[in-house]
């Protein structure tokens, strides 16, 4: 059975003290309960160790939002997958459209990052999704298929089984425009069909595929009720503990 996952992506928000307050609020709201989904918070690198320590023993797990594409060495400013792992983080978000768009992340860099994430025992949350012009040209399926073909579809089945996927149409990220439930379900079903073609039906059925893009407490119940939507990658709404908790409770 695939897991339902609600993952927060704080992006470049909250200083260390504010991040600790936010993580602590969420921990208190969960109050020792086991939610009906896996709960992950993706913090900036410098928060990881403190937040991982704070949430130890709770249902909350911690993700980095990126990792380096090299193992170690003279790469000023970079943070390796091994370093991320050593903080107590268990997940790493890879291939977010903001990384692809603003930091020139390519499929080749992503493949290096994926390999290092697996080598260091991190679970990748691999992001894909099309820009507005591609959606308007109704070419989103080919676009997303290409992203997958160039990256995670080149993995071994053993590695592929360990990751989660987040489909995030770029036009819905941070814009307040959510993909309609039908658009999200349709794309996630399509991605699942591609996984079945590539790795077989069983692996496809067991892969967690999340929707991301202006997901909030209001629209989460309808989105999460869809057969192929196994949770959400949540940006803005993960910065308020009560909103994020309400999204978790949508399961
Ligand atoms: P958003 O961001 O929820 O603020 O739209 C989602 C994401 O980029 O992961």
PDB file of C-alpha atoms and ligand atoms in Angstrom:
ATOM      1  CA  UNK A   1       0.000   0.000   0.000  1.00  0.00           C
ATOM      2  CA  UNK A   2       1.349   3.384  -0.905  1.00  0.00           C
ATOM      3  CA  UNK A   3       1.706   6.024   1.789  1.00  0.00           C
ATOM      4  CA  UNK A   4      -0.178   9.270   1.983  1.00  0.00           C
ATOM      5  CA  UNK A   5       2.227  12.140   2.577  1.00  0.00           C
ATOM      6  CA  UNK A   6       1.722  15.771   3.517  1.00  0.00           C
ATOM      7  CA  UNK A   7       5.043  17.550   3.076  1.00  0.00           C
ATOM      8  CA  UNK A   8       5.710  21.193   3.871  1.00  0.00           C
ATOM      9  CA  UNK A   9       8.175  23.213   1.825  1.00  0.00           C
ATOM     10  CA  UNK A  10       9.159  26.284   3.807  1.00  0.00           C
ATOM     11  CA  UNK A  11      11.355  27.549   0.948  1.00  0.00           C
ATOM     12  CA  UNK A  12      13.558  30.508   2.011  1.00  0.00           C
ATOM     13  CA  UNK A  13      11.347  31.594   4.887  1.00  0.00           C
ATOM     14  CA  UNK A  14      11.791  31.780   8.686  1.00  0.00           C
ATOM     15  CA  UNK A  15      15.039  32.432  10.502  1.00  0.00           C
ATOM     16  CA  UNK A  16      16.302  29.709  12.814  1.00  0.00           C
ATOM     17  CA  UNK A  17      14.395  30.856  15.888  1.00  0.00           C
ATOM     18  CA  UNK A  18      11.168  31.337  13.928  1.00  0.00           C
ATOM     19  CA  UNK A  19      11.582  27.919  12.335  1.00  0.00           C
ATOM     20  CA  UNK A  20      11.968  26.258  15.707  1.00  0.00           C
ATOM     21  CA  UNK A  21       8.807  27.996  16.923  1.00  0.00           C
ATOM     22  CA  UNK A  22       6.892  26.820  13.834  1.00  0.00           C
ATOM     23  CA  UNK A  23       8.080  23.217  14.153  1.00  0.00           C
ATOM     24  CA  UNK A  24       7.260  23.225  17.843  1.00  0.00           C
ATOM     25  CA  UNK A  25       3.758  24.577  17.212  1.00  0.00           C
ATOM     26  CA  UNK A  26       3.103  21.778  14.752  1.00  0.00           C
ATOM     27  CA  UNK A  27       4.423  19.180  17.167  1.00  0.00           C
ATOM     28  CA  UNK A  28       2.114  20.515  19.874  1.00  0.00           C
ATOM     29  CA  UNK A  29      -0.874  20.561  17.529  1.00  0.00           C
ATOM     30  CA  UNK A  30      -0.244  16.908  16.662  1.00  0.00           C
ATOM     31  CA  UNK A  31      -0.080  16.252  20.381  1.00  0.00           C
ATOM     32  CA  UNK A  32       1.451  12.801  20.173  1.00  0.00           C
ATOM     33  CA  UNK A  33      -1.229  11.526  17.773  1.00  0.00           C
ATOM     34  CA  UNK A  34      -0.437   9.462  14.702  1.00  0.00           C
ATOM     35  CA  UNK A  35      -2.014  11.199  11.700  1.00  0.00           C
ATOM     36  CA  UNK A  36      -3.434   9.284   8.735  1.00  0.00           C
ATOM     37  CA  UNK A  37      -0.506  10.347   6.603  1.00  0.00           C
ATOM     38  CA  UNK A  38       3.228  10.763   6.810  1.00  0.00           C
ATOM     39  CA  UNK A  39       4.073  14.329   7.898  1.00  0.00           C
ATOM     40  CA  UNK A  40       7.253  15.920   6.552  1.00  0.00           C
ATOM     41  CA  UNK A  41       8.574  19.456   6.908  1.00  0.00           C
ATOM     42  CA  UNK A  42      11.110  20.764   4.417  1.00  0.00           C
ATOM     43  CA  UNK A  43      13.179  23.401   6.179  1.00  0.00           C
ATOM     44  CA  UNK A  44      16.179  25.459   5.092  1.00  0.00           C
ATOM     45  CA  UNK A  45      19.501  23.651   5.602  1.00  0.00           C
ATOM     46  CA  UNK A  46      20.505  25.556   8.718  1.00  0.00           C
ATOM     47  CA  UNK A  47      17.294  24.547  10.527  1.00  0.00           C
ATOM     48  CA  UNK A  48      17.579  20.846   9.830  1.00  0.00           C
ATOM     49  CA  UNK A  49      19.567  19.637  12.829  1.00  0.00           C
ATOM     50  CA  UNK A  50      17.654  21.667  15.408  1.00  0.00           C
ATOM     51  CA  UNK A  51      14.251  20.825  13.939  1.00  0.00           C
ATOM     52  CA  UNK A  52      15.106  17.124  13.540  1.00  0.00           C
ATOM     53  CA  UNK A  53      16.105  17.022  17.213  1.00  0.00           C
ATOM     54  CA  UNK A  54      12.948  18.865  18.253  1.00  0.00           C
ATOM     55  CA  UNK A  55      10.563  16.518  16.413  1.00  0.00           C
ATOM     56  CA  UNK A  56      12.336  13.307  17.419  1.00  0.00           C
ATOM     57  CA  UNK A  57       9.801  10.780  18.694  1.00  0.00           C
ATOM     58  CA  UNK A  58       6.866  12.630  17.081  1.00  0.00           C
ATOM     59  CA  UNK A  59       5.135  11.812  13.782  1.00  0.00           C
ATOM     60  CA  UNK A  60       7.000  14.637  12.059  1.00  0.00           C
ATOM     61  CA  UNK A  61       9.892  13.900   9.716  1.00  0.00           C
ATOM     62  CA  UNK A  62      12.296  16.395   8.255  1.00  0.00           C
ATOM     63  CA  UNK A  63      13.350  17.124   4.665  1.00  0.00           C
ATOM     64  CA  UNK A  64      16.018  19.264   3.076  1.00  0.00           C
ATOM     65  CA  UNK A  65      14.893  21.286   0.063  1.00  0.00           C
ATOM     66  CA  UNK A  66      17.953  20.418  -1.995  1.00  0.00           C
ATOM     67  CA  UNK A  67      21.351  18.755  -1.755  1.00  0.00           C
ATOM     68  CA  UNK A  68      24.651  19.035  -3.573  1.00  0.00           C
ATOM     69  CA  UNK A  69      25.390  17.188  -6.810  1.00  0.00           C
ATOM     70  CA  UNK A  70      28.892  16.230  -5.628  1.00  0.00           C
ATOM     71  CA  UNK A  71      29.908  13.923  -2.829  1.00  0.00           C
ATOM     72  CA  UNK A  72      32.243  16.309  -0.966  1.00  0.00           C
ATOM     73  CA  UNK A  73      35.149  18.640  -1.528  1.00  0.00           C
ATOM     74  CA  UNK A  74      35.894  22.135  -2.779  1.00  0.00           C
ATOM     75  CA  UNK A  75      32.349  23.272  -3.666  1.00  0.00           C
ATOM     76  CA  UNK A  76      31.927  26.482  -1.702  1.00  0.00           C
ATOM     77  CA  UNK A  77      28.435  27.060  -0.408  1.00  0.00           C
ATOM     78  CA  UNK A  78      27.122  23.593  -1.191  1.00  0.00           C
ATOM     79  CA  UNK A  79      25.598  21.096   1.251  1.00  0.00           C
ATOM     80  CA  UNK A  80      26.056  17.401   0.522  1.00  0.00           C
ATOM     81  CA  UNK A  81      23.512  14.603   0.845  1.00  0.00           C
ATOM     82  CA  UNK A  82      25.721  13.053   3.540  1.00  0.00           C
ATOM     83  CA  UNK A  83      25.599  16.312   5.523  1.00  0.00           C
ATOM     84  CA  UNK A  84      21.820  16.440   5.192  1.00  0.00           C
ATOM     85  CA  UNK A  85      21.555  12.869   6.422  1.00  0.00           C
ATOM     86  CA  UNK A  86      23.822  13.606   9.398  1.00  0.00           C
ATOM     87  CA  UNK A  87      21.337  16.222  10.668  1.00  0.00           C
ATOM     88  CA  UNK A  88      18.644  13.592  11.183  1.00  0.00           C
ATOM     89  CA  UNK A  89      16.690  14.587   8.056  1.00  0.00           C
ATOM     90  CA  UNK A  90      15.202  11.619   6.201  1.00  0.00           C
ATOM     91  CA  UNK A  91      13.894  13.249   3.019  1.00  0.00           C
ATOM     92  CA  UNK A  92      15.213  15.590   0.354  1.00  0.00           C
ATOM     93  CA  UNK A  93      13.083  17.575  -2.098  1.00  0.00           C
ATOM     94  CA  UNK A  94      14.767  17.413  -5.519  1.00  0.00           C
ATOM     95  CA  UNK A  95      13.984  19.120  -8.802  1.00  0.00           C
ATOM     96  CA  UNK A  96      11.632  21.768  -7.489  1.00  0.00           C
ATOM     97  CA  UNK A  97      10.710  24.091 -10.358  1.00  0.00           C
ATOM     98  CA  UNK A  98      12.243  27.038  -8.480  1.00  0.00           C
ATOM     99  CA  UNK A  99      15.580  25.204  -8.456  1.00  0.00           C
ATOM    100  CA  UNK A 100      15.257  24.296 -12.114  1.00  0.00           C
ATOM    101  CA  UNK A 101      14.176  27.806 -13.108  1.00  0.00           C
ATOM    102  CA  UNK A 102      16.301  30.093 -10.905  1.00  0.00           C
ATOM    103  CA  UNK A 103      19.373  27.930 -10.275  1.00  0.00           C
ATOM    104  CA  UNK A 104      19.712  26.193 -13.616  1.00  0.00           C
ATOM    105  CA  UNK A 105      19.140  22.690 -12.339  1.00  0.00           C
ATOM    106  CA  UNK A 106      19.109  20.265 -15.261  1.00  0.00           C
ATOM    107  CA  UNK A 107      18.200  16.626 -15.568  1.00  0.00           C
ATOM    108  CA  UNK A 108      21.927  15.810 -15.432  1.00  0.00           C
ATOM    109  CA  UNK A 109      22.408  17.654 -12.113  1.00  0.00           C
ATOM    110  CA  UNK A 110      19.275  16.047 -10.774  1.00  0.00           C
ATOM    111  CA  UNK A 111      20.496  12.581 -11.675  1.00  0.00           C
ATOM    112  CA  UNK A 112      23.692  13.217  -9.716  1.00  0.00           C
ATOM    113  CA  UNK A 113      21.677  14.479  -6.740  1.00  0.00           C
ATOM    114  CA  UNK A 114      19.302  11.527  -6.875  1.00  0.00           C
ATOM    115  CA  UNK A 115      22.195   9.067  -6.853  1.00  0.00           C
ATOM    116  CA  UNK A 116      23.772  10.789  -3.831  1.00  0.00           C
ATOM    117  CA  UNK A 117      20.442  10.947  -2.004  1.00  0.00           C
ATOM    118  CA  UNK A 118      19.985   7.188  -2.399  1.00  0.00           C
ATOM    119  CA  UNK A 119      23.615   6.474  -1.513  1.00  0.00           C
ATOM    120  CA  UNK A 120      23.089   8.357   1.746  1.00  0.00           C
ATOM    121  CA  UNK A 121      19.753   6.815   2.663  1.00  0.00           C
ATOM    122  CA  UNK A 122      17.622   9.891   1.991  1.00  0.00           C
ATOM    123  CA  UNK A 123      14.162   9.571   0.449  1.00  0.00           C
ATOM    124  CA  UNK A 124      13.819  11.943  -2.512  1.00  0.00           C
ATOM    125  CA  UNK A 125      10.598  13.829  -3.094  1.00  0.00           C
ATOM    126  CA  UNK A 126      11.100  14.352  -6.815  1.00  0.00           C
ATOM    127  CA  UNK A 127       9.249  17.336  -8.313  1.00  0.00           C
ATOM    128  CA  UNK A 128       7.992  17.740 -11.861  1.00  0.00           C
ATOM    129  CA  UNK A 129       5.498  20.024 -13.570  1.00  0.00           C
ATOM    130  CA  UNK A 130       4.939  22.249 -16.563  1.00  0.00           C
ATOM    131  CA  UNK A 131       4.959  26.055 -17.033  1.00  0.00           C
ATOM    132  CA  UNK A 132       1.850  27.951 -18.077  1.00  0.00           C
ATOM    133  CA  UNK A 133       2.703  28.218 -21.789  1.00  0.00           C
ATOM    134  CA  UNK A 134       2.994  24.429 -22.016  1.00  0.00           C
ATOM    135  CA  UNK A 135      -0.360  23.957 -20.269  1.00  0.00           C
ATOM    136  CA  UNK A 136      -1.960  26.499 -22.586  1.00  0.00           C
ATOM    137  CA  UNK A 137      -0.611  24.564 -25.568  1.00  0.00           C
ATOM    138  CA  UNK A 138      -2.034  21.385 -23.987  1.00  0.00           C
ATOM    139  CA  UNK A 139       1.446  19.849 -24.122  1.00  0.00           C
ATOM    140  CA  UNK A 140       1.752  19.132 -20.378  1.00  0.00           C
ATOM    141  CA  UNK A 141       1.751  15.344 -20.690  1.00  0.00           C
ATOM    142  CA  UNK A 142       4.695  15.269 -23.091  1.00  0.00           C
ATOM    143  CA  UNK A 143       6.543  17.844 -20.997  1.00  0.00           C
ATOM    144  CA  UNK A 144       6.187  15.903 -17.748  1.00  0.00           C
ATOM    145  CA  UNK A 145       6.935  12.584 -19.449  1.00  0.00           C
ATOM    146  CA  UNK A 146      10.190  14.038 -20.721  1.00  0.00           C
ATOM    147  CA  UNK A 147      11.164  15.259 -17.250  1.00  0.00           C
ATOM    148  CA  UNK A 148      10.544  11.769 -15.877  1.00  0.00           C
ATOM    149  CA  UNK A 149      12.241   9.968 -18.781  1.00  0.00           C
ATOM    150  CA  UNK A 150      15.385  12.045 -18.314  1.00  0.00           C
ATOM    151  CA  UNK A 151      15.606  11.496 -14.552  1.00  0.00           C
ATOM    152  CA  UNK A 152      13.751   9.076 -12.316  1.00  0.00           C
ATOM    153  CA  UNK A 153      12.735   6.695 -15.113  1.00  0.00           C
ATOM    154  CA  UNK A 154      16.440   6.024 -15.637  1.00  0.00           C
ATOM    155  CA  UNK A 155      16.757   4.717 -12.052  1.00  0.00           C
ATOM    156  CA  UNK A 156      16.832   1.072 -11.135  1.00  0.00           C
ATOM    157  CA  UNK A 157      13.483  -0.305  -9.974  1.00  0.00           C
ATOM    158  CA  UNK A 158      15.008  -0.767  -6.500  1.00  0.00           C
ATOM    159  CA  UNK A 159      15.860   2.906  -6.186  1.00  0.00           C
ATOM    160  CA  UNK A 160      12.671   4.086  -7.880  1.00  0.00           C
ATOM    161  CA  UNK A 161      10.572   2.226  -5.302  1.00  0.00           C
ATOM    162  CA  UNK A 162      12.047   4.357  -2.527  1.00  0.00           C
ATOM    163  CA  UNK A 163      11.055   7.804  -3.794  1.00  0.00           C
ATOM    164  CA  UNK A 164       7.926   9.924  -3.806  1.00  0.00           C
ATOM    165  CA  UNK A 165       6.882  12.191  -6.680  1.00  0.00           C
ATOM    166  CA  UNK A 166       5.320  15.639  -6.454  1.00  0.00           C
ATOM    167  CA  UNK A 167       3.545  17.034  -9.502  1.00  0.00           C
ATOM    168  CA  UNK A 168       3.526  20.813  -9.264  1.00  0.00           C
ATOM    169  CA  UNK A 169       2.272  22.790 -12.249  1.00  0.00           C
ATOM    170  CA  UNK A 170       4.409  25.942 -12.177  1.00  0.00           C
ATOM    171  CA  UNK A 171       1.396  28.152 -12.904  1.00  0.00           C
ATOM    172  CA  UNK A 172      -0.191  26.992  -9.653  1.00  0.00           C
ATOM    173  CA  UNK A 173       2.805  27.506  -7.347  1.00  0.00           C
ATOM    174  CA  UNK A 174       2.394  30.436  -4.990  1.00  0.00           C
ATOM    175  CA  UNK A 175      -0.150  32.012  -7.313  1.00  0.00           C
ATOM    176  CA  UNK A 176      -3.326  31.126  -5.452  1.00  0.00           C
ATOM    177  CA  UNK A 177      -4.427  29.328  -8.624  1.00  0.00           C
ATOM    178  CA  UNK A 178      -4.820  25.653  -7.826  1.00  0.00           C
ATOM    179  CA  UNK A 179      -5.053  23.134 -10.602  1.00  0.00           C
ATOM    180  CA  UNK A 180      -8.637  21.957 -10.636  1.00  0.00           C
ATOM    181  CA  UNK A 181      -9.191  18.658  -8.902  1.00  0.00           C
ATOM    182  CA  UNK A 182      -9.785  17.097 -12.331  1.00  0.00           C
ATOM    183  CA  UNK A 183      -6.548  18.526 -13.776  1.00  0.00           C
ATOM    184  CA  UNK A 184      -4.547  17.275 -10.793  1.00  0.00           C
ATOM    185  CA  UNK A 185      -6.153  13.831 -10.766  1.00  0.00           C
ATOM    186  CA  UNK A 186      -5.763  13.494 -14.542  1.00  0.00           C
ATOM    187  CA  UNK A 187      -2.038  14.284 -14.448  1.00  0.00           C
ATOM    188  CA  UNK A 188      -1.329  12.058 -11.450  1.00  0.00           C
ATOM    189  CA  UNK A 189      -3.193   9.169 -13.090  1.00  0.00           C
ATOM    190  CA  UNK A 190      -1.145   9.798 -16.231  1.00  0.00           C
ATOM    191  CA  UNK A 191       2.120   9.748 -14.241  1.00  0.00           C
ATOM    192  CA  UNK A 192       1.020   6.519 -12.566  1.00  0.00           C
ATOM    193  CA  UNK A 193       0.302   4.985 -15.978  1.00  0.00           C
ATOM    194  CA  UNK A 194       3.793   5.960 -17.148  1.00  0.00           C
ATOM    195  CA  UNK A 195       5.291   4.317 -14.051  1.00  0.00           C
ATOM    196  CA  UNK A 196       3.292   1.169 -14.804  1.00  0.00           C
ATOM    197  CA  UNK A 197       4.625   1.144 -18.383  1.00  0.00           C
ATOM    198  CA  UNK A 198       8.175   1.568 -17.157  1.00  0.00           C
ATOM    199  CA  UNK A 199       8.355  -0.410 -13.896  1.00  0.00           C
ATOM    200  CA  UNK A 200       5.147  -2.464 -13.847  1.00  0.00           C
ATOM    201  CA  UNK A 201       1.760  -2.130 -12.240  1.00  0.00           C
ATOM    202  CA  UNK A 202       2.759  -3.145  -8.728  1.00  0.00           C
ATOM    203  CA  UNK A 203       5.438  -0.480  -8.396  1.00  0.00           C
ATOM    204  CA  UNK A 204       3.045   2.077  -9.931  1.00  0.00           C
ATOM    205  CA  UNK A 205       0.385   1.232  -7.358  1.00  0.00           C
ATOM    206  CA  UNK A 206       2.897   1.564  -4.537  1.00  0.00           C
ATOM    207  CA  UNK A 207       4.375   4.919  -5.571  1.00  0.00           C
ATOM    208  CA  UNK A 208       3.216   7.948  -3.585  1.00  0.00           C
ATOM    209  CA  UNK A 209       2.390  10.811  -5.948  1.00  0.00           C
ATOM    210  CA  UNK A 210       1.648  14.202  -4.424  1.00  0.00           C
ATOM    211  CA  UNK A 211       0.032  17.307  -5.817  1.00  0.00           C
ATOM    212  CA  UNK A 212       1.570  20.732  -5.140  1.00  0.00           C
ATOM    213  CA  UNK A 213       0.565  24.278  -6.044  1.00  0.00           C
ATOM    214  CA  UNK A 214      -1.605  26.494  -3.850  1.00  0.00           C
ATOM    215  CA  UNK A 215      -2.860  23.492  -1.912  1.00  0.00           C
ATOM    216  CA  UNK A 216      -4.530  24.705   1.277  1.00  0.00           C
ATOM    217  CA  UNK A 217      -6.832  23.635   4.085  1.00  0.00           C
ATOM    218  CA  UNK A 218      -9.872  24.428   1.968  1.00  0.00           C
ATOM    219  CA  UNK A 219      -9.040  22.518  -1.200  1.00  0.00           C
ATOM    220  CA  UNK A 220      -7.031  19.662   0.356  1.00  0.00           C
ATOM    221  CA  UNK A 221     -10.002  17.416   1.269  1.00  0.00           C
ATOM    222  CA  UNK A 222     -11.289  17.337  -2.318  1.00  0.00           C
ATOM    223  CA  UNK A 223      -7.806  16.908  -3.805  1.00  0.00           C
ATOM    224  CA  UNK A 224      -6.833  14.133  -1.375  1.00  0.00           C
ATOM    225  CA  UNK A 225     -10.091  12.286  -2.037  1.00  0.00           C
ATOM    226  CA  UNK A 226      -8.977  11.600  -5.628  1.00  0.00           C
ATOM    227  CA  UNK A 227      -7.842   8.049  -6.310  1.00  0.00           C
ATOM    228  CA  UNK A 228      -4.378   8.998  -7.573  1.00  0.00           C
ATOM    229  CA  UNK A 229      -3.566  11.925  -5.262  1.00  0.00           C
ATOM    230  CA  UNK A 230      -1.572  10.590  -2.331  1.00  0.00           C
ATOM    231  CA  UNK A 231      -0.978  13.893  -0.580  1.00  0.00           C
ATOM    232  CA  UNK A 232       0.483  17.307  -1.100  1.00  0.00           C
ATOM    233  CA  UNK A 233       3.662  19.335  -1.239  1.00  0.00           C
ATOM    234  CA  UNK A 234       2.669  22.492   0.546  1.00  0.00           C
ATOM    235  CA  UNK A 235       4.467  25.831   0.266  1.00  0.00           C
ATOM    236  CA  UNK A 236       2.712  28.913   1.647  1.00  0.00           C
ATOM    237  CA  UNK A 237       0.215  27.037   3.799  1.00  0.00           C
ATOM    238  CA  UNK A 238       3.018  25.118   5.548  1.00  0.00           C
ATOM    239  CA  UNK A 239       4.236  28.361   7.137  1.00  0.00           C
ATOM    240  CA  UNK A 240       1.251  28.538   9.467  1.00  0.00           C
ATOM    241  CA  UNK A 241       1.011  25.608  11.853  1.00  0.00           C
ATOM    242  CA  UNK A 242      -2.797  25.624  12.090  1.00  0.00           C
ATOM    243  CA  UNK A 243      -3.193  25.674   8.293  1.00  0.00           C
ATOM    244  CA  UNK A 244      -0.673  22.882   7.833  1.00  0.00           C
ATOM    245  CA  UNK A 245      -2.336  20.817  10.565  1.00  0.00           C
ATOM    246  CA  UNK A 246      -5.708  21.288   8.837  1.00  0.00           C
ATOM    247  CA  UNK A 247      -4.197  19.935   5.602  1.00  0.00           C
ATOM    248  CA  UNK A 248      -2.829  16.915   7.496  1.00  0.00           C
ATOM    249  CA  UNK A 249      -6.322  16.399   8.909  1.00  0.00           C
ATOM    250  CA  UNK A 250      -7.740  16.306   5.376  1.00  0.00           C
ATOM    251  CA  UNK A 251      -6.678  12.626   5.402  1.00  0.00           C
TER     252      UNK A 251
HETATM  253  P1  LIG B   1       2.600  26.787  -2.772  1.00  0.00           P
HETATM  254  O1  LIG B   1       4.007  26.097  -3.117  1.00  0.00           O
HETATM  255  O2  LIG B   1       1.832  25.812  -1.926  1.00  0.00           O
HETATM  256  O3  LIG B   1       2.962  28.046  -2.028  1.00  0.00           O
HETATM  257  O4  LIG B   1       1.917  27.060  -4.072  1.00  0.00           O
HETATM  258  C1  LIG B   1       4.083  24.732  -3.397  1.00  0.00           C
HETATM  259  C2  LIG B   1       5.515  24.364  -3.707  1.00  0.00           C
HETATM  260  O5  LIG B   1       6.188  25.093  -4.439  1.00  0.00           O
HETATM  261  O6  LIG B   1       6.001  23.326  -3.230  1.00  0.00           O
END
